[in-house]
Amino acid sequence: MNAQEISEEEKEEKFGEETFRRQLKENSEDKDFVEEIRKELGEASELKPDRAFTTMDI
Amino acid sequence: MDSENFSLASFNKKNFFDLVQISPQSLSLFDHLKKLEAKKFVVEKSYVDRDYLLDYTQYFSRSFDAPKRFTKRVHFFSEDFEDNELVRKYLQSPTRDFIKKLEEEYLGFFVRKPLDSTPIGRTLVIPPEGNGKFPALLPHTVHLFGQELQVRSLPYQQQDEAVVKCASTAIWSTLNKLSSIFDIGANLSPAEVRSNAKETFKGYGKLYPASGLNILQIIDFFKRMGLEVAYQDCDGQPPSMILGNLYSYLRLGVPILAHVSLGGGKSSSSHLVTLVGYELDQDSPEFNKADQICALYAHDDAIGPFSKVELNPSKPRRLNCSWNRSDDYSDAYCEEVTLRGLIAPIYHKIRIPFVPIYRHITNLKAFKEQKKLFEDFSIYLTTLVKYKEEVSKFESPEKMNILTENNPRFLWIARAENGSEARDYLFDATHHCSPKTVYSSFIGSNAYFKR
């Protein structure tokens, strides 16, 4: 199946701006999901003290 | 051909290594130029190089036995022209055809510093041919004997172990491009980079001869330049997060600094390189383009420019590069090369990082549905100007609106696409919302057909 084979209405319903906005809002209201992101963001983006002082010595 | 001010020679091992002694960097540069089919090189015998001159002023000039102040500049061409052609058709009576030929066949230059053990100074050479993508490069105008030549590259130089080591050199490589994307005006020499980072030395370590910089000093340097840093710790992170981060910033052309450890366990050393490009596996079944990355290209001051770093997309922290390959480009072989962290210098107003955008989008039911309909998906940072340039090449009923609409300067784009159709979801990268909840930064969606 490719994008041309489904109707414009169906495309809009599956991928349209409003659908996307609604699902994003649902994500943002899901406290567990937001907490998960907070944790992942911390793990990925925070510079831990032992790493901060690693000297590039080559 | 050898005159008082310049010389012309055929590109071969003997002639090249008469200019510079054999080192990992010179061997790597020679091989790079050989693959680009270099045929001739022109040497400007006395050249004032701004970067070397500033390093000279700051450090070398006050030595009792100071090296020379002037450098040589060596230009490479893939055209096999004759000595008398250069004199007649370029210098004495320039002909449009010959100049055009040289412009088309120009491969770039390197500055030969008057330092015997570390001679390779500022180097601007074109990238390797093949499937690599190099959005981090920038067009540079080069003047050779009154004519203009162009080379699309990013500055590279060998570390000199006196004024700078790997970190300052890697930072220096990024500055031209960062100035161009973010308007920061940071045209600094390697020594100036080190001096700017000295404020964070706080009494320990000597400024010169150079020792390494730590990550805090590197981040602090960019903050002094008015930028922020998107830092990604790679330890324990899922492959998609690491590759997604790389792709999303590199695609805009932001050169990324990669912290790698060489060797395993306690005996490992840390090294910093500048990532300037990537390669996608054309046969990869992965939906997300970032997960298709199979190689990176690094300006590595201990190896050479555009050094290829292969990786397995399912284990992107384990790298296969010149440090652990059996080529001749590294002084020391080490078994393990591990990606430890990524430092992407970005404009201070880019407030929403990659992680929440990626997590929110991949959690959507609509995203999962897209997998059935589209071939590729990508998340990347862009500027409004670049986005409009891109869209202007497509057909869309909304095109006029997209091109005229007022939107933020920096955007996160989530794009689903196949051969003919694409759909973009736009987010305001400068939005003031909490990075955890990206809902309010969502601007809207654009659909269009590729020409």
mmCIF file of N, CA and C in Angstrom, chain A residues 1-4 6 8 11-12 14-17 19-25 27-28 30 33-34 36-38 40-41 43-48 51-58, chain B residues 159 165-166 212-216 219 231-233 235 237 241 259 262 269-271 340 355-356 359-360 363-366 369-370 373 420-421 423 425 427 436 439 442-445:
data_model
loop_
_atom_site.group_PDB
_atom_site.id
_atom_site.type_symbol
_atom_site.label_atom_id
_atom_site.label_comp_id
_atom_site.label_asym_id
_atom_site.label_seq_id
_atom_site.Cartn_x
_atom_site.Cartn_y
_atom_site.Cartn_z
ATOM 1 N N MET A 1 0.851 -1.205 0.000
ATOM 2 C CA MET A 1 0.000 0.000 0.000
ATOM 3 C C MET A 1 0.883 1.251 0.000
ATOM 4 N N ASN A 2 0.524 2.233 -0.794
ATOM 5 C CA ASN A 2 1.241 3.495 -0.677
ATOM 6 C C ASN A 2 0.256 4.639 -0.423
ATOM 7 N N ALA A 3 0.836 5.812 -0.159
ATOM 8 C CA ALA A 3 0.031 6.929 0.331
ATOM 9 C C ALA A 3 -1.100 7.322 -0.626
ATOM 10 N N GLN A 4 -0.865 7.072 -1.938
ATOM 11 C CA GLN A 4 -1.883 7.479 -2.902
ATOM 12 C C GLN A 4 -3.118 6.574 -2.862
ATOM 13 N N ILE A 6 -4.892 5.455 -0.364
ATOM 14 C CA ILE A 6 -5.954 5.711 0.611
ATOM 15 C C ILE A 6 -6.530 7.106 0.380
ATOM 16 N N GLU A 8 -8.117 10.887 0.821
ATOM 17 C CA GLU A 8 -7.647 12.077 1.531
ATOM 18 C C GLU A 8 -8.240 12.143 2.930
ATOM 19 N N LYS A 11 -6.419 9.736 5.155
ATOM 20 C CA LYS A 11 -5.083 10.269 5.463
ATOM 21 C C LYS A 11 -5.176 11.309 6.576
ATOM 22 N N GLU A 12 -6.147 12.197 6.418
ATOM 23 C CA GLU A 12 -6.328 13.281 7.372
ATOM 24 C C GLU A 12 -6.654 12.713 8.755
ATOM 25 N N LYS A 14 -5.863 9.710 9.880
ATOM 26 C CA LYS A 14 -4.738 8.967 10.468
ATOM 27 C C LYS A 14 -3.543 9.858 10.807
ATOM 28 N N PHE A 15 -3.216 10.788 9.900
ATOM 29 C CA PHE A 15 -1.965 11.550 10.065
ATOM 30 C C PHE A 15 -2.162 13.062 10.097
ATOM 31 N N GLY A 16 -3.368 13.506 10.006
ATOM 32 C CA GLY A 16 -3.617 14.953 9.888
ATOM 33 C C GLY A 16 -3.181 15.733 11.118
ATOM 34 N N GLU A 17 -3.162 17.032 10.939
ATOM 35 C CA GLU A 17 -2.686 17.934 11.989
ATOM 36 C C GLU A 17 -3.492 17.786 13.281
ATOM 37 N N THR A 19 -5.303 15.218 14.330
ATOM 38 C CA THR A 19 -5.043 13.923 14.965
ATOM 39 C C THR A 19 -3.732 13.973 15.738
ATOM 40 N N PHE A 20 -2.737 14.528 15.079
ATOM 41 C CA PHE A 20 -1.402 14.630 15.674
ATOM 42 C C PHE A 20 -1.442 15.485 16.945
ATOM 43 N N ARG A 21 -2.158 16.623 16.836
ATOM 44 C CA ARG A 21 -2.262 17.545 17.976
ATOM 45 C C ARG A 21 -2.968 16.863 19.150
ATOM 46 N N ARG A 22 -4.059 16.152 18.817
ATOM 47 C CA ARG A 22 -4.836 15.487 19.877
ATOM 48 C C ARG A 22 -3.978 14.415 20.583
ATOM 49 N N GLN A 23 -3.256 13.634 19.777
ATOM 50 C CA GLN A 23 -2.451 12.567 20.380
ATOM 51 C C GLN A 23 -1.279 13.132 21.193
ATOM 52 N N LEU A 24 -0.710 14.243 20.712
ATOM 53 C CA LEU A 24 0.367 14.894 21.476
ATOM 54 C C LEU A 24 -0.146 15.373 22.826
ATOM 55 N N LYS A 25 -1.364 15.917 22.798
ATOM 56 C CA LYS A 25 -1.962 16.424 24.041
ATOM 57 C C LYS A 25 -2.163 15.267 25.020
ATOM 58 N N ASN A 27 -0.450 12.562 25.160
ATOM 59 C CA ASN A 27 0.902 12.244 25.671
ATOM 60 C C ASN A 27 1.278 13.166 26.825
ATOM 61 N N SER A 28 1.074 14.470 26.581
ATOM 62 C CA SER A 28 1.504 15.463 27.567
ATOM 63 C C SER A 28 0.710 15.374 28.861
ATOM 64 N N ASP A 30 -0.320 12.490 30.092
ATOM 65 C CA ASP A 30 -0.021 11.205 30.713
ATOM 66 C C ASP A 30 1.162 11.391 31.670
ATOM 67 N N PHE A 33 4.129 8.974 31.485
ATOM 68 C CA PHE A 33 4.949 9.160 30.286
ATOM 69 C C PHE A 33 5.858 10.385 30.451
ATOM 70 N N VAL A 34 5.290 11.464 30.983
ATOM 71 C CA VAL A 34 6.075 12.690 31.181
ATOM 72 C C VAL A 34 7.208 12.433 32.183
ATOM 73 N N GLU A 36 8.629 9.567 32.705
ATOM 74 C CA GLU A 36 9.598 8.726 31.981
ATOM 75 C C GLU A 36 10.555 9.615 31.161
ATOM 76 N N ILE A 37 10.000 10.599 30.476
ATOM 77 C CA ILE A 37 10.827 11.497 29.663
ATOM 78 C C ILE A 37 11.767 12.314 30.546
ATOM 79 N N ARG A 38 11.225 12.792 31.677
ATOM 80 C CA ARG A 38 12.056 13.580 32.589
ATOM 81 C C ARG A 38 13.296 12.771 32.993
ATOM 82 N N GLU A 40 14.594 10.088 31.426
ATOM 83 C CA GLU A 40 15.469 9.825 30.267
ATOM 84 C C GLU A 40 16.264 11.066 29.879
ATOM 85 N N LEU A 41 15.598 12.218 29.969
ATOM 86 C CA LEU A 41 16.259 13.480 29.639
ATOM 87 C C LEU A 41 17.426 13.711 30.594
ATOM 88 N N GLU A 43 19.072 11.379 32.315
ATOM 89 C CA GLU A 43 20.138 10.396 32.077
ATOM 90 C C GLU A 43 20.952 10.738 30.833
ATOM 91 N N ALA A 44 20.262 11.233 29.806
ATOM 92 C CA ALA A 44 20.957 11.474 28.537
ATOM 93 C C ALA A 44 21.677 12.815 28.498
ATOM 94 N N SER A 45 21.075 13.850 29.087
ATOM 95 C CA SER A 45 21.593 15.203 28.853
ATOM 96 C C SER A 45 22.359 15.813 30.024
ATOM 97 N N GLU A 46 22.257 15.200 31.199
ATOM 98 C CA GLU A 46 22.956 15.822 32.335
ATOM 99 C C GLU A 46 24.413 15.402 32.349
ATOM 100 N N LEU A 47 25.263 16.379 32.571
ATOM 101 C CA LEU A 47 26.691 16.097 32.629
ATOM 102 C C LEU A 47 27.037 15.687 34.051
ATOM 103 N N LYS A 48 27.335 14.408 34.229
ATOM 104 C CA LYS A 48 27.628 13.911 35.584
ATOM 105 C C LYS A 48 29.025 14.369 36.015
ATOM 106 N N ARG A 51 32.132 12.629 34.710
ATOM 107 C CA ARG A 51 32.329 12.832 33.281
ATOM 108 C C ARG A 51 32.812 14.262 32.992
ATOM 109 N N ALA A 52 32.276 15.224 33.758
ATOM 110 C CA ALA A 52 32.587 16.637 33.519
ATOM 111 C C ALA A 52 34.090 16.899 33.568
ATOM 112 N N PHE A 53 34.786 16.184 34.457
ATOM 113 C CA PHE A 53 36.217 16.442 34.634
ATOM 114 C C PHE A 53 37.100 15.463 33.859
ATOM 115 N N THR A 54 36.487 14.706 32.950
ATOM 116 C CA THR A 54 37.295 13.824 32.097
ATOM 117 C C THR A 54 38.081 14.690 31.112
ATOM 118 N N THR A 55 39.408 14.546 31.161
ATOM 119 C CA THR A 55 40.239 15.368 30.290
ATOM 120 C C THR A 55 40.542 14.644 28.985
ATOM 121 N N MET A 56 40.433 15.388 27.892
ATOM 122 C CA MET A 56 40.752 14.835 26.574
ATOM 123 C C MET A 56 42.277 14.871 26.461
ATOM 124 N N ASP A 57 42.920 13.738 26.682
ATOM 125 C CA ASP A 57 44.378 13.768 26.856
ATOM 126 C C ASP A 57 45.185 13.188 25.703
ATOM 127 N N ILE A 58 44.516 12.854 24.590
ATOM 128 C CA ILE A 58 45.296 12.304 23.445
ATOM 129 C C ILE A 58 45.809 13.440 22.568
ATOM 130 N N GLN B 159 47.171 18.391 15.474
ATOM 131 C CA GLN B 159 47.498 19.024 16.762
ATOM 132 C C GLN B 159 49.004 19.235 16.837
ATOM 133 N N LYS B 165 46.020 20.801 21.911
ATOM 134 C CA LYS B 165 45.873 19.355 21.773
ATOM 135 C C LYS B 165 44.501 19.093 21.154
ATOM 136 N N CYS B 166 44.013 17.858 21.326
ATOM 137 C CA CYS B 166 42.843 17.472 20.527
ATOM 138 C C CYS B 166 41.608 18.346 20.768
ATOM 139 N N GLY B 212 45.360 18.696 27.866
ATOM 140 C CA GLY B 212 43.998 18.547 27.340
ATOM 141 C C GLY B 212 42.987 19.437 28.056
ATOM 142 N N LEU B 213 41.835 19.600 27.450
ATOM 143 C CA LEU B 213 40.722 20.291 28.108
ATOM 144 C C LEU B 213 39.739 19.230 28.597
ATOM 145 N N ASN B 214 39.060 19.523 29.721
ATOM 146 C CA ASN B 214 38.018 18.591 30.137
ATOM 147 C C ASN B 214 36.660 19.050 29.585
ATOM 148 N N ILE B 215 35.642 18.208 29.778
ATOM 149 C CA ILE B 215 34.345 18.485 29.136
ATOM 150 C C ILE B 215 33.725 19.777 29.662
ATOM 151 N N LEU B 216 33.928 20.034 30.950
ATOM 152 C CA LEU B 216 33.387 21.268 31.527
ATOM 153 C C LEU B 216 34.008 22.494 30.849
ATOM 154 N N ILE B 219 32.514 22.868 27.307
ATOM 155 C CA ILE B 219 31.157 23.434 27.334
ATOM 156 C C ILE B 219 31.222 24.911 27.699
ATOM 157 N N TYR B 231 24.193 18.299 25.278
ATOM 158 C CA TYR B 231 25.115 17.226 25.635
ATOM 159 C C TYR B 231 24.373 15.902 25.694
ATOM 160 N N GLN B 232 24.938 14.883 25.107
ATOM 161 C CA GLN B 232 24.335 13.543 25.159
ATOM 162 C C GLN B 232 25.365 12.560 25.704
ATOM 163 N N ASP B 233 25.043 12.020 26.880
ATOM 164 C CA ASP B 233 25.874 10.962 27.447
ATOM 165 C C ASP B 233 25.490 9.675 26.716
ATOM 166 N N ASP B 235 26.678 6.509 27.399
ATOM 167 C CA ASP B 235 26.725 5.279 28.190
ATOM 168 C C ASP B 235 25.315 4.827 28.558
ATOM 169 N N GLN B 237 22.750 4.340 26.825
ATOM 170 C CA GLN B 237 21.626 4.897 26.064
ATOM 171 C C GLN B 237 21.220 3.965 24.917
ATOM 172 N N MET B 241 18.509 6.587 20.375
ATOM 173 C CA MET B 241 18.687 7.891 21.017
ATOM 174 C C MET B 241 20.029 8.497 20.576
ATOM 175 N N HIS B 259 33.209 12.602 22.073
ATOM 176 C CA HIS B 259 34.169 12.141 23.082
ATOM 177 C C HIS B 259 34.281 10.628 22.929
ATOM 178 N N LEU B 262 39.726 5.514 24.074
ATOM 179 C CA LEU B 262 40.590 4.613 23.315
ATOM 180 C C LEU B 262 41.191 3.609 24.282
ATOM 181 N N SER B 269 42.185 6.104 27.378
ATOM 182 C CA SER B 269 42.426 7.543 27.307
ATOM 183 C C SER B 269 41.261 8.190 26.590
ATOM 184 N N SER B 270 41.055 9.459 26.854
ATOM 185 C CA SER B 270 39.945 10.159 26.209
ATOM 186 C C SER B 270 40.442 11.023 25.061
ATOM 187 N N HIS B 271 39.621 11.109 24.036
ATOM 188 C CA HIS B 271 40.005 11.832 22.821
ATOM 189 C C HIS B 271 38.769 12.559 22.301
ATOM 190 N N ARG B 340 31.613 7.872 23.956
ATOM 191 C CA ARG B 340 31.177 8.139 25.337
ATOM 192 C C ARG B 340 30.179 9.289 25.436
ATOM 193 N N VAL B 355 15.673 14.714 22.776
ATOM 194 C CA VAL B 355 15.048 13.579 23.480
ATOM 195 C C VAL B 355 13.523 13.704 23.619
ATOM 196 N N PRO B 356 12.978 14.800 24.181
ATOM 197 C CA PRO B 356 11.511 14.847 24.324
ATOM 198 C C PRO B 356 10.770 14.854 22.988
ATOM 199 N N ARG B 359 10.821 11.231 21.815
ATOM 200 C CA ARG B 359 9.985 10.352 22.641
ATOM 201 C C ARG B 359 8.503 10.617 22.409
ATOM 202 N N HIS B 360 8.126 11.888 22.347
ATOM 203 C CA HIS B 360 6.710 12.217 22.138
ATOM 204 C C HIS B 360 6.227 11.681 20.802
ATOM 205 N N ASN B 363 5.961 7.870 20.399
ATOM 206 C CA ASN B 363 4.927 7.286 21.266
ATOM 207 C C ASN B 363 3.516 7.435 20.672
ATOM 208 N N LEU B 364 3.393 8.214 19.595
ATOM 209 C CA LEU B 364 2.069 8.485 19.032
ATOM 210 C C LEU B 364 1.533 7.303 18.234
ATOM 211 N N LYS B 365 0.219 7.127 18.324
ATOM 212 C CA LYS B 365 -0.422 6.089 17.507
ATOM 213 C C LYS B 365 -0.244 6.449 16.020
ATOM 214 N N ALA B 366 -0.342 7.745 15.716
ATOM 215 C CA ALA B 366 -0.193 8.202 14.323
ATOM 216 C C ALA B 366 1.176 7.826 13.767
ATOM 217 N N GLU B 369 1.153 4.193 12.815
ATOM 218 C CA GLU B 369 0.383 4.017 11.569
ATOM 219 C C GLU B 369 1.231 4.386 10.345
ATOM 220 N N GLN B 370 2.073 5.420 10.527
ATOM 221 C CA GLN B 370 2.881 5.898 9.390
ATOM 222 C C GLN B 370 3.810 4.815 8.856
ATOM 223 N N LEU B 373 2.622 3.093 5.886
ATOM 224 C CA LEU B 373 2.362 3.877 4.695
ATOM 225 C C LEU B 373 3.582 4.549 4.071
ATOM 226 N N SER B 420 7.481 9.684 -3.392
ATOM 227 C CA SER B 420 6.807 10.810 -4.035
ATOM 228 C C SER B 420 6.129 11.769 -3.063
ATOM 229 N N GLU B 421 5.870 11.319 -1.857
ATOM 230 C CA GLU B 421 5.062 12.132 -0.957
ATOM 231 C C GLU B 421 5.762 12.327 0.391
ATOM 232 N N ARG B 423 5.213 14.222 4.467
ATOM 233 C CA ARG B 423 4.366 14.944 5.412
ATOM 234 C C ARG B 423 5.244 15.397 6.578
ATOM 235 N N TYR B 425 5.751 17.468 10.295
ATOM 236 C CA TYR B 425 5.141 17.986 11.520
ATOM 237 C C TYR B 425 6.161 18.958 12.105
ATOM 238 N N PHE B 427 7.648 21.773 14.880
ATOM 239 C CA PHE B 427 7.665 22.189 16.284
ATOM 240 C C PHE B 427 8.562 23.410 16.424
ATOM 241 N N LYS B 436 9.773 18.746 28.763
ATOM 242 C CA LYS B 436 9.159 17.417 28.914
ATOM 243 C C LYS B 436 7.846 17.309 28.142
ATOM 244 N N TYR B 439 3.829 19.442 23.620
ATOM 245 C CA TYR B 439 2.534 19.684 22.977
ATOM 246 C C TYR B 439 2.363 21.131 22.525
ATOM 247 N N PHE B 442 4.007 22.519 19.250
ATOM 248 C CA PHE B 442 3.584 21.988 17.934
ATOM 249 C C PHE B 442 2.946 23.106 17.111
ATOM 250 N N ILE B 443 3.478 23.341 15.924
ATOM 251 C CA ILE B 443 2.989 24.429 15.074
ATOM 252 C C ILE B 443 1.922 23.925 14.109
ATOM 253 N N GLY B 444 2.179 22.791 13.475
ATOM 254 C CA GLY B 444 1.212 22.282 12.505
ATOM 255 C C GLY B 444 1.865 21.288 11.575
ATOM 256 N N SER B 445 1.117 20.903 10.545
ATOM 257 C CA SER B 445 1.615 19.866 9.645
ATOM 258 C C SER B 445 1.513 20.343 8.191
#
